C-alpha cells in the first residue's frame, strides 16, 4: 500500500531552491578557507553582502582573524577551528561540516576575486530592490505629515544607492534592463483627484489671467484624458489672448477632437461653470499628485528591474537612472510651483579607466608660455 504523507511531513517540492548566488558564496568561502591569503584579492564586499546569516558569519570570521602561515595551515586545522569558533558567536548552528562543505564545492580557489565580484553584483541588486521598495512604501504611507518632502528624501536615498552601484559597476553602454511585466490592474480611487481637477478647470475658466501663474502645470499631471485635454484648450486660448469662457473652451475642445469619444457637451459646460478657490491652489494639488504618482511608478519600475536576476548591475544603473530622471523633471516643476530652492546634492566623480602616461606639458604651463 503506498505511503500517504502525514500533514506535518516536509514538502520538499515546496522548498525554494537556492539561487545561483548561494553557490557562488559557498565557493568564495571555500576558496578563502583553503587559501586565506586570497582575502587580499577580495574587494567590494563585507559580511552584509552575503545572502544568508551563516555565510555572513563565516566571512566575518575570516575577515577578522589574522591569516595563518601557509605552511602551518597545510598541516593542521587550527585556523579553521578558530574560524568555526568565531563564526559561532554570530550563528550558533554553524558546524565543522558547513566549513567542510564550503571547501568541497569550491572549484578553484584562485577564482576567489571573480566569486567576490559576483557576490558584490548580487548584493547591489538586493540593495537597489530594497531602496525601491522603501520609495513605493513611502508614497503609500498616508500617515506622513509632509509626504512630498519624505518621498523626495527617499528618492534621494535611492539615487545614492544607484550612484554607489555605478561607482563599482560603471555602465559599459546604454543597454536597458529587460522590460518588466506591467503592474497589476488595480483601479485606484481617483474621486478626490477628479473633483479637484474639475475645480481647477472651472476656476481657470473663470479667471483665465491666473493661468499664467501655473505654467509649471502640464497636461500629463491630470488623471483623466478629458481633463488634460481641457487644460490644453485653456492654456491655448489664454496664450492666444482669445476670450475664455465655458462656451469658447467647449468649442476649442471640439476642434481638438476631445468630444469624439462620447463626451457630453452639456457635462463639459457644467464642469467648467462651477469655480471655487484659486487656480494656483488646485494646480499645486494636481502637481503634488503627479509627483507622488511618478515616484510610485518609478519605484515600482526599478524594483521590477532589480527583481529580475538576469539584469546585470550595468543594466540596472542605466534603467534606474532613466527612471529617476522622471522624478527629477516633476521635482523641478514642484520647486518652481512652491518656491523651494533646491539644495545641490554632491554626485560622485565618474569612474575612469587608467590611461597611458603622458609627457605633454600641463595646460597651465602651455598657457603661460603662450602669453609671453
mmCIF file of C-alpha atoms in Angstrom, residues 137-145:
data_model
loop_
_atom_site.group_PDB
_atom_site.id
_atom_site.type_symbol
_atom_site.label_atom_id
_atom_site.label_comp_id
_atom_site.label_asym_id
_atom_site.label_seq_id
_atom_site.Cartn_x
_atom_site.Cartn_y
_atom_site.Cartn_z
ATOM 1 C CA UNK A 137 6.032 52.211 0.640
ATOM 2 C CA UNK A 138 6.654 55.866 1.458
ATOM 3 C CA UNK A 139 4.411 57.022 -1.387
ATOM 4 C CA UNK A 140 1.542 54.938 0.000
ATOM 5 C CA UNK A 141 2.079 55.934 3.648
ATOM 6 C CA UNK A 142 -0.989 58.043 4.426
ATOM 7 C CA UNK A 143 0.281 58.940 7.905
ATOM 8 C CA UNK A 144 3.118 61.191 6.712
ATOM 9 C CA UNK A 145 2.705 64.840 7.776
#
